[in-house]
Short mmCIF file of C-alpha atoms in Angstrom, two decimals:
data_model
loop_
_atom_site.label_atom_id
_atom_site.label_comp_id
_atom_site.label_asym_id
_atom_site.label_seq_id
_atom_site.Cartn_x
_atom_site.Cartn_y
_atom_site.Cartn_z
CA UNK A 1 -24.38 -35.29 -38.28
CA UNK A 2 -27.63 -37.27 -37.71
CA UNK A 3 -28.03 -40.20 -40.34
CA UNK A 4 -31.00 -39.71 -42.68
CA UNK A 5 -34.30 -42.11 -43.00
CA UNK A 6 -34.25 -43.86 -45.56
CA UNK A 7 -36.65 -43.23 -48.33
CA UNK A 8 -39.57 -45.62 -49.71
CA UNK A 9 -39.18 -44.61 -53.52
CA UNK A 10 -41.07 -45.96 -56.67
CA UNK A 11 -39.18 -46.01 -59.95
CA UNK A 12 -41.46 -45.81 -62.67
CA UNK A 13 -40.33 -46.67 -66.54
CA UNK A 14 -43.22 -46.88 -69.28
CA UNK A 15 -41.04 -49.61 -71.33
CA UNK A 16 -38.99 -52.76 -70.54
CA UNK A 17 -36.29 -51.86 -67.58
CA UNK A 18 -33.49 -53.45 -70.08
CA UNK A 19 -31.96 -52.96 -73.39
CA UNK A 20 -31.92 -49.43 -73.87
CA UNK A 21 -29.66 -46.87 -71.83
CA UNK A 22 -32.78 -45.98 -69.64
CA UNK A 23 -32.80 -49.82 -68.81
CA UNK A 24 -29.45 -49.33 -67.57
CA UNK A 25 -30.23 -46.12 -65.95
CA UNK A 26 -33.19 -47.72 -63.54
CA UNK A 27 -31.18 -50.68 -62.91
CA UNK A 28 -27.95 -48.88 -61.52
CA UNK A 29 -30.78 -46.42 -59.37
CA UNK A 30 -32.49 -49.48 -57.99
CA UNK A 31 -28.83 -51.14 -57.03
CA UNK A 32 -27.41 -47.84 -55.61
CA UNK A 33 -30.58 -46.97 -53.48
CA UNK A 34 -30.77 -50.24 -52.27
CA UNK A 35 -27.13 -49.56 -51.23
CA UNK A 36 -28.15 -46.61 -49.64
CA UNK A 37 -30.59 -48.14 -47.40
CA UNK A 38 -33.49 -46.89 -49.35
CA UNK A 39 -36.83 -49.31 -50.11
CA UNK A 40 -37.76 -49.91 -53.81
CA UNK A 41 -40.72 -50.54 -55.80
CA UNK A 42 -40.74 -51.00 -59.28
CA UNK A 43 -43.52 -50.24 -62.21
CA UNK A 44 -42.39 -50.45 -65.40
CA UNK A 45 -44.18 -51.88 -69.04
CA UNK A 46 -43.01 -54.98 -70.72
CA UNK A 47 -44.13 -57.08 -73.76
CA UNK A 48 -46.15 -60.16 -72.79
CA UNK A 49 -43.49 -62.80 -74.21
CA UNK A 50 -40.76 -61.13 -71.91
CA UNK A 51 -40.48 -62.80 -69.09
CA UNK A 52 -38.70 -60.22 -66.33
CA UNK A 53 -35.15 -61.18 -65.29
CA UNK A 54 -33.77 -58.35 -62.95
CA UNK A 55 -30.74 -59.09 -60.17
CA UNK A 56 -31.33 -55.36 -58.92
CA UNK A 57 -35.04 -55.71 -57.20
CA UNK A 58 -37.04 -59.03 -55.90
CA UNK A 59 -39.73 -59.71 -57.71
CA UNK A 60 -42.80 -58.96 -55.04
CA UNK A 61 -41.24 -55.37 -55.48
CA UNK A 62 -42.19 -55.21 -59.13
CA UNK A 63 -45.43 -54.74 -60.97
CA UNK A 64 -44.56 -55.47 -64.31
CA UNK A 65 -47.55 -53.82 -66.93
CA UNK A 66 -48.17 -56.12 -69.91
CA UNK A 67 -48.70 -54.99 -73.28
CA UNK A 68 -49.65 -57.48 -76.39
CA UNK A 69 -51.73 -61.07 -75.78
CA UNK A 70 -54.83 -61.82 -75.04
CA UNK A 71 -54.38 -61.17 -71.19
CA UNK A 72 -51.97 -58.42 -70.90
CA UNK A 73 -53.54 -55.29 -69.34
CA UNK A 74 -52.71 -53.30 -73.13
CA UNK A 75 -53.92 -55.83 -76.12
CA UNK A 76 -51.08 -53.68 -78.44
CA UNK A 77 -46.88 -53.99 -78.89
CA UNK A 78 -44.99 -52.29 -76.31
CA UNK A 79 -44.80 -48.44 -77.24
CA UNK A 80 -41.38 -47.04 -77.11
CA UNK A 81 -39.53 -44.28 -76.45
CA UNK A 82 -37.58 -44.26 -79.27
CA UNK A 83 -39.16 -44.84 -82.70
CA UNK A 84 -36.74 -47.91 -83.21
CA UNK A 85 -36.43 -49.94 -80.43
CA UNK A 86 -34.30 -52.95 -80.14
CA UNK A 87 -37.59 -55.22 -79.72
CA UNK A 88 -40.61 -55.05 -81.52
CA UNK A 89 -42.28 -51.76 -80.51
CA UNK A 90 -45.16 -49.46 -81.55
CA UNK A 91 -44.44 -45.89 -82.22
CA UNK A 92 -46.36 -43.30 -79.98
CA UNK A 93 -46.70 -40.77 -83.27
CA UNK A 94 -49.01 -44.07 -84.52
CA UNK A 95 -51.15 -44.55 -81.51
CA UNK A 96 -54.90 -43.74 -82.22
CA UNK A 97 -56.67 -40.90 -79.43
CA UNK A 98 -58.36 -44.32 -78.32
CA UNK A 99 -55.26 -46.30 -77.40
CA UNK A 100 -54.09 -42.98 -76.21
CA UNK A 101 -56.81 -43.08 -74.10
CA UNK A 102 -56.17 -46.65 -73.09
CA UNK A 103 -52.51 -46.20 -72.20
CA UNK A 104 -53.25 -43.65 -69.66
CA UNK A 105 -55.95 -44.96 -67.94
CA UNK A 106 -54.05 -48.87 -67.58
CA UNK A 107 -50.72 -46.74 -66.20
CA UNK A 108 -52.67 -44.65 -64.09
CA UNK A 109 -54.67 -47.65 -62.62
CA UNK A 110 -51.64 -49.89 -61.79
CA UNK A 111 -49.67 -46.50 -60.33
CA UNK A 112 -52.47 -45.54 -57.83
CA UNK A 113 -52.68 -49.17 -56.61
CA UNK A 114 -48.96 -49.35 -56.25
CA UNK A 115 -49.08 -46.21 -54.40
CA UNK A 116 -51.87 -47.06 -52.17
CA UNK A 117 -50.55 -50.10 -51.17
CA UNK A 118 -46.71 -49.06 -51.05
CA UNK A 119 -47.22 -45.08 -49.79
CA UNK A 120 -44.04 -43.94 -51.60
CA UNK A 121 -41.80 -41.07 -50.06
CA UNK A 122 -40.84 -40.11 -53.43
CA UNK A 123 -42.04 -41.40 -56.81
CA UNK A 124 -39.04 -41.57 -59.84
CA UNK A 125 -39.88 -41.34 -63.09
CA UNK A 126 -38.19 -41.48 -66.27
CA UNK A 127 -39.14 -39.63 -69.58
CA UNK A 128 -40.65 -36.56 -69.34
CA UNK A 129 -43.20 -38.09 -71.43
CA UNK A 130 -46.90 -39.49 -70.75
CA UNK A 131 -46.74 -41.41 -67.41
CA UNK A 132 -44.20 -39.17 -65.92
CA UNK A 133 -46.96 -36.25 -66.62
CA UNK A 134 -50.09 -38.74 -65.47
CA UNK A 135 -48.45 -39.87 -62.20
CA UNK A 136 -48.37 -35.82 -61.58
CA UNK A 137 -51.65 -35.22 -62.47
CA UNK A 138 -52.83 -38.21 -60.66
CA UNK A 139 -50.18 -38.32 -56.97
CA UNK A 140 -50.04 -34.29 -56.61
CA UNK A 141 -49.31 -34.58 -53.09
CA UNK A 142 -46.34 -36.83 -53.56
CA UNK A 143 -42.91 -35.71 -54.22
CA UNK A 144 -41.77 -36.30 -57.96
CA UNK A 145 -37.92 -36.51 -59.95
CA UNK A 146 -37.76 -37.28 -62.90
CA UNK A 147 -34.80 -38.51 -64.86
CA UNK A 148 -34.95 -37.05 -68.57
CA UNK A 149 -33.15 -39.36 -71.39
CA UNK A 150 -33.27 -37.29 -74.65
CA UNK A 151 -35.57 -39.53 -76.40
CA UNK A 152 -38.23 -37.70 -74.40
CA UNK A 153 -37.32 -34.52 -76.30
CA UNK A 154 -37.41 -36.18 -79.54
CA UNK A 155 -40.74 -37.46 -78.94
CA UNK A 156 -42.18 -33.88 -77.73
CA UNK A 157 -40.30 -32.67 -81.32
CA UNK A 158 -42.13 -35.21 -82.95
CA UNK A 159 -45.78 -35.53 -81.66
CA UNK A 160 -46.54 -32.06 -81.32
CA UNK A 161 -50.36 -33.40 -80.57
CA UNK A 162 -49.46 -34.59 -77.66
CA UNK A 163 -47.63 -31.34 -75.93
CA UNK A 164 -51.02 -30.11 -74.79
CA UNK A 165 -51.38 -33.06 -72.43
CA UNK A 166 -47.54 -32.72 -71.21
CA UNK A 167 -46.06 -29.56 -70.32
CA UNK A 168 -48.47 -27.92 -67.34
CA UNK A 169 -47.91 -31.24 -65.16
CA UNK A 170 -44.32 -31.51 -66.24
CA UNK A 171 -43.65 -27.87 -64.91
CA UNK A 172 -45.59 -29.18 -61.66
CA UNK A 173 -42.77 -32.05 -60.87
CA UNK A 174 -40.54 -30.87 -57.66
CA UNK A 175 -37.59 -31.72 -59.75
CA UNK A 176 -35.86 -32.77 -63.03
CA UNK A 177 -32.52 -34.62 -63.55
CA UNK A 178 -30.67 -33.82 -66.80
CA UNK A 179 -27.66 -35.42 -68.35
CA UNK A 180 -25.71 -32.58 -69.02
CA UNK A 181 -25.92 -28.74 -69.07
CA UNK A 182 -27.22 -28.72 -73.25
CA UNK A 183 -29.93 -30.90 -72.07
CA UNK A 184 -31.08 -28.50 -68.97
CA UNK A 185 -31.19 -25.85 -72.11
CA UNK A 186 -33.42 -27.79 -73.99
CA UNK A 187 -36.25 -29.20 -71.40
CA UNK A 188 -36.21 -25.16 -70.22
CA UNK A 189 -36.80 -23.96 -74.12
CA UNK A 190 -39.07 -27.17 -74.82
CA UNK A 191 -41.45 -27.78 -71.70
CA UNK A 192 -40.84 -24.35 -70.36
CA UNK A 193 -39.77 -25.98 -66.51
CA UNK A 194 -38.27 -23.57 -64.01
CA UNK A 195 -34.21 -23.64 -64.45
CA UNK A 196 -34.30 -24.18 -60.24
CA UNK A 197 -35.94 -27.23 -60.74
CA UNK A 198 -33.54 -29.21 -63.35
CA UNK A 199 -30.57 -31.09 -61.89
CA UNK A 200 -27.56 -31.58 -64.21
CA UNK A 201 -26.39 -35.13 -62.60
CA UNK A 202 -25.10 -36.71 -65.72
CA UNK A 203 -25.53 -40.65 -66.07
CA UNK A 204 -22.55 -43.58 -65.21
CA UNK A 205 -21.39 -46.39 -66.27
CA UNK A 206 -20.76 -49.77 -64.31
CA UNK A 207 -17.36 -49.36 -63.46
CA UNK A 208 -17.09 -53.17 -61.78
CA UNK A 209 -18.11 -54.70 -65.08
CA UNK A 210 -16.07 -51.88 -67.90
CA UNK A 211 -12.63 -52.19 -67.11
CA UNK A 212 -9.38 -52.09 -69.08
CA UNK A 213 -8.18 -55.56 -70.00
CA UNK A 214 -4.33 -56.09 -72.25
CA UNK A 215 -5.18 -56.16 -75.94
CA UNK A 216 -4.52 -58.16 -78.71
CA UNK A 217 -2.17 -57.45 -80.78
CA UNK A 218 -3.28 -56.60 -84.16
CA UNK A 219 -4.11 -57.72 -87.10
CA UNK A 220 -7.05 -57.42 -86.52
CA UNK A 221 -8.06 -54.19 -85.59
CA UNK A 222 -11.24 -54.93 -83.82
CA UNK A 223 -13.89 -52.28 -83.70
CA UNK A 224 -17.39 -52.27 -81.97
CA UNK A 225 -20.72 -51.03 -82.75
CA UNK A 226 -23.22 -51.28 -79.65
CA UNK A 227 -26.41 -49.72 -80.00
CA UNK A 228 -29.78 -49.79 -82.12
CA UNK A 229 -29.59 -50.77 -85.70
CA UNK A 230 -31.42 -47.92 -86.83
CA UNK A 231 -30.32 -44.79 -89.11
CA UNK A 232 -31.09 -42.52 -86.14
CA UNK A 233 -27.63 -44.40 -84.77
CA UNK A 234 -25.94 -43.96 -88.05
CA UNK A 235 -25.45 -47.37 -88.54
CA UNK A 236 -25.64 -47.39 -92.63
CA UNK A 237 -23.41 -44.97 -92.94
CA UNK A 238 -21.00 -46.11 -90.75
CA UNK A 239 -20.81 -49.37 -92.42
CA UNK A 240 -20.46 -47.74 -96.05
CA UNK A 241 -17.54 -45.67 -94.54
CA UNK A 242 -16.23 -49.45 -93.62
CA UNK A 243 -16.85 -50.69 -97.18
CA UNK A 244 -14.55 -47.58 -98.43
CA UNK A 245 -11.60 -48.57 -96.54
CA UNK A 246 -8.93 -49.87 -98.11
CA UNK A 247 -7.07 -51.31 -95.61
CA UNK A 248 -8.89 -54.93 -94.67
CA UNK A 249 -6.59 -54.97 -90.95
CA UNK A 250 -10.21 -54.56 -89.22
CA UNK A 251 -13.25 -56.76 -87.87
CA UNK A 252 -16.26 -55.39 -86.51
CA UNK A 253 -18.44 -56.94 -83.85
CA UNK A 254 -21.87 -55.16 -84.58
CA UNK A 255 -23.93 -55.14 -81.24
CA UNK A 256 -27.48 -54.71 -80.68
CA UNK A 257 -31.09 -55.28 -82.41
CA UNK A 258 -33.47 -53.41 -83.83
CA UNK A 259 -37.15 -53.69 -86.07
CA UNK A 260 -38.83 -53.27 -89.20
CA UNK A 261 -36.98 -51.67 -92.46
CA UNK A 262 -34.13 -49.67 -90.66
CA UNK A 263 -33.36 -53.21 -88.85
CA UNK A 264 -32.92 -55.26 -92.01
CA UNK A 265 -31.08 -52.09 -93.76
CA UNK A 266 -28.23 -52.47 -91.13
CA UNK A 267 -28.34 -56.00 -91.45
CA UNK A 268 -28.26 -56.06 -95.26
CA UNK A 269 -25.09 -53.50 -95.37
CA UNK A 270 -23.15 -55.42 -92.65
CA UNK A 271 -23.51 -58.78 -94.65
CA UNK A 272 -22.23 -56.84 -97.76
CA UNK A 273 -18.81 -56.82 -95.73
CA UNK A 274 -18.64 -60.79 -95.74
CA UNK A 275 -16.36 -62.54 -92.59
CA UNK A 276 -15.64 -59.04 -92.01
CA UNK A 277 -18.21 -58.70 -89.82
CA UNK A 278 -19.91 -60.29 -86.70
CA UNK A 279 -23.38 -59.52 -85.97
CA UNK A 280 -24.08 -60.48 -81.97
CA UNK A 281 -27.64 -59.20 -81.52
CA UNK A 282 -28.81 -58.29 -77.91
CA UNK A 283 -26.29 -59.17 -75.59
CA UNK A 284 -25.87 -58.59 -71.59
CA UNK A 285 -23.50 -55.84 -70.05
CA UNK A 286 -21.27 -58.87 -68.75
CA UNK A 287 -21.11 -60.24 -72.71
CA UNK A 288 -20.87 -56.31 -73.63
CA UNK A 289 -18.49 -55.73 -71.43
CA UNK A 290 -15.92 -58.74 -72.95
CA UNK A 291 -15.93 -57.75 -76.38
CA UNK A 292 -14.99 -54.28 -75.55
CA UNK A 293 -12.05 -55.28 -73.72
CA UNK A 294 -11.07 -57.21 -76.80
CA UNK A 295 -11.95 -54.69 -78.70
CA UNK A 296 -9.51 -51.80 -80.03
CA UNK A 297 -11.75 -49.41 -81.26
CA UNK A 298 -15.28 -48.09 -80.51
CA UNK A 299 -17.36 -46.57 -82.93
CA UNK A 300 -20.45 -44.24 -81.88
CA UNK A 301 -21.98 -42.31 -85.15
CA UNK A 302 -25.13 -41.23 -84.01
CA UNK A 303 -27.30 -38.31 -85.06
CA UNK A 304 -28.82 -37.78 -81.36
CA UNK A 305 -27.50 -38.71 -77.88
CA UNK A 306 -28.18 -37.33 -74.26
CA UNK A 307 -25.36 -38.56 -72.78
CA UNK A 308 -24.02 -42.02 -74.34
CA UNK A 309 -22.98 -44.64 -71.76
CA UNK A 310 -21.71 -46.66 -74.45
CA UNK A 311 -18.89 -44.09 -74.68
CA UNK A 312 -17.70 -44.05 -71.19
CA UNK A 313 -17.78 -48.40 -70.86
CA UNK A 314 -15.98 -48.48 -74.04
CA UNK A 315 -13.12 -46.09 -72.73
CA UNK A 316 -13.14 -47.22 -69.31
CA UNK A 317 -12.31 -50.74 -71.44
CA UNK A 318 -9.60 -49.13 -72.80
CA UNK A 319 -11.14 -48.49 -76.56
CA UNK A 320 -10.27 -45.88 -78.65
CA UNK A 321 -13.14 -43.36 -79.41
CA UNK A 322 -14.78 -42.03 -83.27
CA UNK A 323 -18.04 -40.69 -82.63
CA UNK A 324 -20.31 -38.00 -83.74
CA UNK A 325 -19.60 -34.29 -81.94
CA UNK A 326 -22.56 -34.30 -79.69
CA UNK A 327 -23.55 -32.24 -76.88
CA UNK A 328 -23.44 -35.01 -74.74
CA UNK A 329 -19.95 -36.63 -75.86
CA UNK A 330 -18.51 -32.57 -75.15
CA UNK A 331 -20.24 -33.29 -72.06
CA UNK A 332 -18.49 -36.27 -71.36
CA UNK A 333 -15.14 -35.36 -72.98
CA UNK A 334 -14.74 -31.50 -71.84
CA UNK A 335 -11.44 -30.31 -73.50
CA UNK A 336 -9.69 -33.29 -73.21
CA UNK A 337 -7.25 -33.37 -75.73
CA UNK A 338 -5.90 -37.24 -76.65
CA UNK A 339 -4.55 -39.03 -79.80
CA UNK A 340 -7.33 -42.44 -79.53
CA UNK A 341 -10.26 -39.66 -79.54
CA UNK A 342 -11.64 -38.36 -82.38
CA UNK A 343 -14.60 -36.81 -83.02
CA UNK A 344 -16.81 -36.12 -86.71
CA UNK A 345 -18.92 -33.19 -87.43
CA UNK A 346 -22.14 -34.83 -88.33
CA UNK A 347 -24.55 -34.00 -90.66
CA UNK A 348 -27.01 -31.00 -90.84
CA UNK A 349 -30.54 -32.42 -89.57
CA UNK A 350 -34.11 -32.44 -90.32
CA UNK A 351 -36.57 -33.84 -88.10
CA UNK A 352 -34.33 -34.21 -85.05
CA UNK A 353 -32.31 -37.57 -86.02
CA UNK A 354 -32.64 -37.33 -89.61
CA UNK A 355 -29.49 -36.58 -91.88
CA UNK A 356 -29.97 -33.74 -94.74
CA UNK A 357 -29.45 -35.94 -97.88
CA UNK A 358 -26.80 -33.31 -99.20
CA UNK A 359 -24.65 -33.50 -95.93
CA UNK A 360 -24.43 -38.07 -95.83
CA UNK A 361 -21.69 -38.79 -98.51
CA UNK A 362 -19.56 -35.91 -96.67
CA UNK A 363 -20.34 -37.51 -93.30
CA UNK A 364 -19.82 -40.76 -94.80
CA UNK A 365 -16.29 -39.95 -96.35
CA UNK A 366 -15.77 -38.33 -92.93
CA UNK A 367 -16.47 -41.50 -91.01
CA UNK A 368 -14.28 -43.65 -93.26
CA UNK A 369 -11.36 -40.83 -93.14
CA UNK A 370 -11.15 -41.15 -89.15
CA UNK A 371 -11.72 -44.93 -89.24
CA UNK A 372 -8.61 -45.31 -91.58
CA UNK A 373 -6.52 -42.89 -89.16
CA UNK A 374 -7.97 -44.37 -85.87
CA UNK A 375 -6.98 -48.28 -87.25
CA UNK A 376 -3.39 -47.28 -88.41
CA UNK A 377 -2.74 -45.84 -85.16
CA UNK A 378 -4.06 -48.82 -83.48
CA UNK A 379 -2.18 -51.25 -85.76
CA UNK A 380 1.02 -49.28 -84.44
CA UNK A 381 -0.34 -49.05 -81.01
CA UNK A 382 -2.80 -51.42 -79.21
CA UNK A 383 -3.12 -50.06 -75.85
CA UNK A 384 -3.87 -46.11 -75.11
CA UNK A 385 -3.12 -44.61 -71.75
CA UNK A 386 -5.91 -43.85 -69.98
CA UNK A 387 -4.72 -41.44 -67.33
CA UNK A 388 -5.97 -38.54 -68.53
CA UNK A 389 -9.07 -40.28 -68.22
CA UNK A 390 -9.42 -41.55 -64.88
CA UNK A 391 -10.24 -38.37 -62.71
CA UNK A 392 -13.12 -37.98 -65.48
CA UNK A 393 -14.14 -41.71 -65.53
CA UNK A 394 -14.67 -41.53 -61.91
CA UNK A 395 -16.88 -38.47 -61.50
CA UNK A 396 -19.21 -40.90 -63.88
CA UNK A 397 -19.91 -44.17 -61.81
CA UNK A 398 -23.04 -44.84 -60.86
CA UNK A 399 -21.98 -44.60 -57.28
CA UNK A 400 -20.92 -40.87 -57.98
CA UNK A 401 -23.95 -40.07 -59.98
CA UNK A 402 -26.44 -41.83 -57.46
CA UNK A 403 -24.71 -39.18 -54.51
CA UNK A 404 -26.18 -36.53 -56.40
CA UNK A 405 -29.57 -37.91 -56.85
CA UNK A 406 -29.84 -38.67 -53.06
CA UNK A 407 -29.44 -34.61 -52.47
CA UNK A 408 -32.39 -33.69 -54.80
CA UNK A 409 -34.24 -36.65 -52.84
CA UNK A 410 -33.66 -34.89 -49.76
CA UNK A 411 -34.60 -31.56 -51.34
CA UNK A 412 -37.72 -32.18 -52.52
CA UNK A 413 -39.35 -34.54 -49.69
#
C-alpha cells in the first residue's frame, strides 16, 4: 500500500492550550501528528501574563493571540469556554455585541495570516463555538474537523443570542469529532449537523505518564480531587459528603484552581476539614500523575462531562473510581462490572450544570454513602486488579484515538 503525504494541519484553540481537558486534547494531537509525519501550526488565545511553555510544538510554529494589557491584540481577560475556568477568565454570556465584534475580527485577522503564510491542508478546530464557525465562514475552501468538548454545548445552551451566528457554518464543516455516541446525539439535536459528518473518536489519556504504581498501605486512605473548583464540578458537595463521614482513615489532595465566588466556596469548605486536606492548585500531568499513583481513591462528582480524562489517568494509576453517572463515564465504563467502581445518580438539573436545590442533600448523603463504602474497602484492600481494565484502557491512548483522527483527515482532504 502506497504511504500517504503527510498533511500541513493548523490546530486552532480560542483559549490557553493548557489546564483544561481541551489543553490536553491539542497537546496529545500536536505530539501524535508530529509522530505521524504530519507539519503543525498552532493558533490558540492566551492571557498576556502567560508566558507559553509547550514541549509538543516549537515556538516559530505558534501564534499565540493575547488577550488583557495594554499591547495584547484583545485589551479584555481571556474568555473561556467554561464559565469557571481555572485562571481568571471572562464569561462569553457577559461579552458586550462590541467585544463580540472585537473577538471575531482579532481571530479572524491572525487565522487568515496564518493561513496565507502556512497554506494548511486541513485546519483543526476545537469547540464548536465562535472561531471554529469564523474560520468556516472565513477559509471555505479549506478542509475543516473539528473536535467538540461538551463545554461547547453548554455554551450554545446558555447564550442562546449567539446561535444565530453559529449553526449554518457549523453544518458547513467537512467533519465533527465527538467523544462518545450521547455527544453525536446532542451536536445532531443542538446545531442540527448531518449524522455522516460527526466522528465518535472518544478522547485518551497519556498512558506513558498514568501508570499503576504499589500503594501505600493505609491509614490513610488517600483520595483525589482534580479538576475546577467550581459547583459545576461538584466540588461543595463533595466536600460536605467528606465532612459527614465518620470514619477520619482519609486525606484528600484537592487538585486544580478556579475564580471568583465558586473558587473561594471550594476553598472555604476544604479548610473547614483542617490537616485533612491538601489543597495543590494547578499542577502539571507529571505532578498529576504522582499523586494519583499514591493515591487510593479518585473522586469525580460532576454535574456535566463529555468524556472525563481524569477518569481514565486515575484508573490507569490504579485508583478506585466514585463519580457521577454520566454519559460520558457509561461511555468510558460500558458494562463493566467491578468492586473499586462506583457510580452516584446525580442530581436533577436546571440550566445544564446546575443542581435542583431539592435533589443536593440526597446527592450529598449519596456521595458520603459511597465514599464511606469505597474507603472501607480500600482500608481492607489497597491495590485493585486492573485486568478487566486493560483491553478498555488501551482502546483510549492517545496513540489509538489519534489513528482514528488520521482517517477522517484523509476523508475530508
Amino acid at each position: 500500500m502506497a504511504t500517504q503525504r503527510p498533511l500541513k494541519i493548523l490546530h486552532l484553540l480560542s483559549q490557553r492550550p493548557d489546564s483544561t481537558g481541551s489543553g490536553i486534547y491539542i497537546q496529545a494531537m500536536l505530539r501524535e501528528a508530529d509522530k505521524k509525519g504530519h507539519c503543525n501550526y498552532l493558533i490558540a488565545g492566551i492571557q498576556n501574563d502567560w508566558a507559553p511553555s509547550l514541549d509538543c510544538i516549537d515556538e516559530d510554529r505558534c501564534r499565540f493571540l493575547q488577550f488583557g494589557g495594554s499591547d495584547g491584540d484583545i485589551g479584555y481577560t481571556i474568555v473561556g469556554m467554561s464559565d469557571v475556568m481555572p485562571y481568571d477568565s471572562n464569561r462569553f454570556c457577559d461579552l458586550s455585541p462590541e467585544q463580540i465584534t472585537q473577538y471575531e475580527a482579532t481571530f479572524g485577522r491572525v487565522i487568515e495570516d496564518v493561513a496565507e503564510r502556512f497554506k494548511p491542508d486541513i485546519i483543526h478546530s476545537h469547540h464548536l463555538w465562535l472561531v471554529t464557525s469564523l474560520t468556516r465562514r472565513l477559509l471555505p475552501h479549506i478542509p475543516i474537523v473539528t473536535s467538540c468538548h461538551g463545554s461547547d454545548l453548554r455554551q450554545f445552551q446558555n447564550c442562546a443570542h449567539l446561535r444565530k451566528k453559529l449553526v449554518e457554518n457549523c453544518r458547513r464543516l467537512n467533519a465533527v469529532l465527538a467523544l462518545s455516541e450521547a455527544q453525536k446525539q446532542s451536536i445532531i439535536e443542538l446545531y442540527g449537523i448531518d449524522a455522516r459528518k460527526i466522528h465518535v473518536v472518544g478522547a485518551g489519556y497519556n498512558d506513558s505518564c498514568f501508570s499503576p504504581a504499589p500503594k501505600t498501605t493505609p491509614p490513610p486512605v488517600r483520595i483525589v480531587y482534580a479538576g475546577k473548583l467550581s459547583r459545576a464540578k461538584g466540588v461543595p458537595w463533595m466536600l460536605r459528603a467528606l465532612a459527614r463521614l465518620k470514619t477520619k482513615n482519609w486525606h484528600l489532595d484537592l487538585v486544580g484552581s478556579g475564580s471568583g465566588v465558586e473558587k473561594k466556596e471550594c476553598l472555604a469548605l476544604a479548610k473547614t476539614l483542617g490537616d485533612g486536606v491538601t489543597v495543590h492548585g494547578m499542577v502539571d500531568q507529571a505532578r498529576l500523575a504522582e499523586l494519583m499513583k499514591n493515591a487510593h481513591l479518585f473522586v469525580l462528582p460532576s454535574f456535566f462531562e463529555g468524556l472525563p480524562l481524569v477518569v481514565l489517568e486515575a484508573l490507569a494509576c490504579g485508583c478506585r473510581l466514585i463519580s457521577t453517572r454520566l454519559p460520558g463515564v457509561d461511555e468510558i465504563l460500558g458494562d463493566l462490572q467491578a468492586d473499586f467502581i462506583e457510580l452516584v445518580e446525580p442530581p436533577g438539573l436546571v440550566d445544564v450544570d446546575k443542581p435542583v436545590k431539592a435533589d443536593e442533600k440526597s446527592f450529598q448523603k449519596a456521595l458520603a454513602n459511597a465514599l464511606e463504602r469505597q474507603i472501607d474497602a480500600a482500608m481492607n484492600r489497597a491495590e485493585i486488579d486492573l485486568s478487566p481494565l486493560v483491553d478498555r484502557m488501551d482502546a483510549f491512548s492517545w496513540k489509538g484515538v489519534f489513528e482514528k483522527i488520521d482517517v477522517v483527515y484523509r476523508i475530508v482532504t
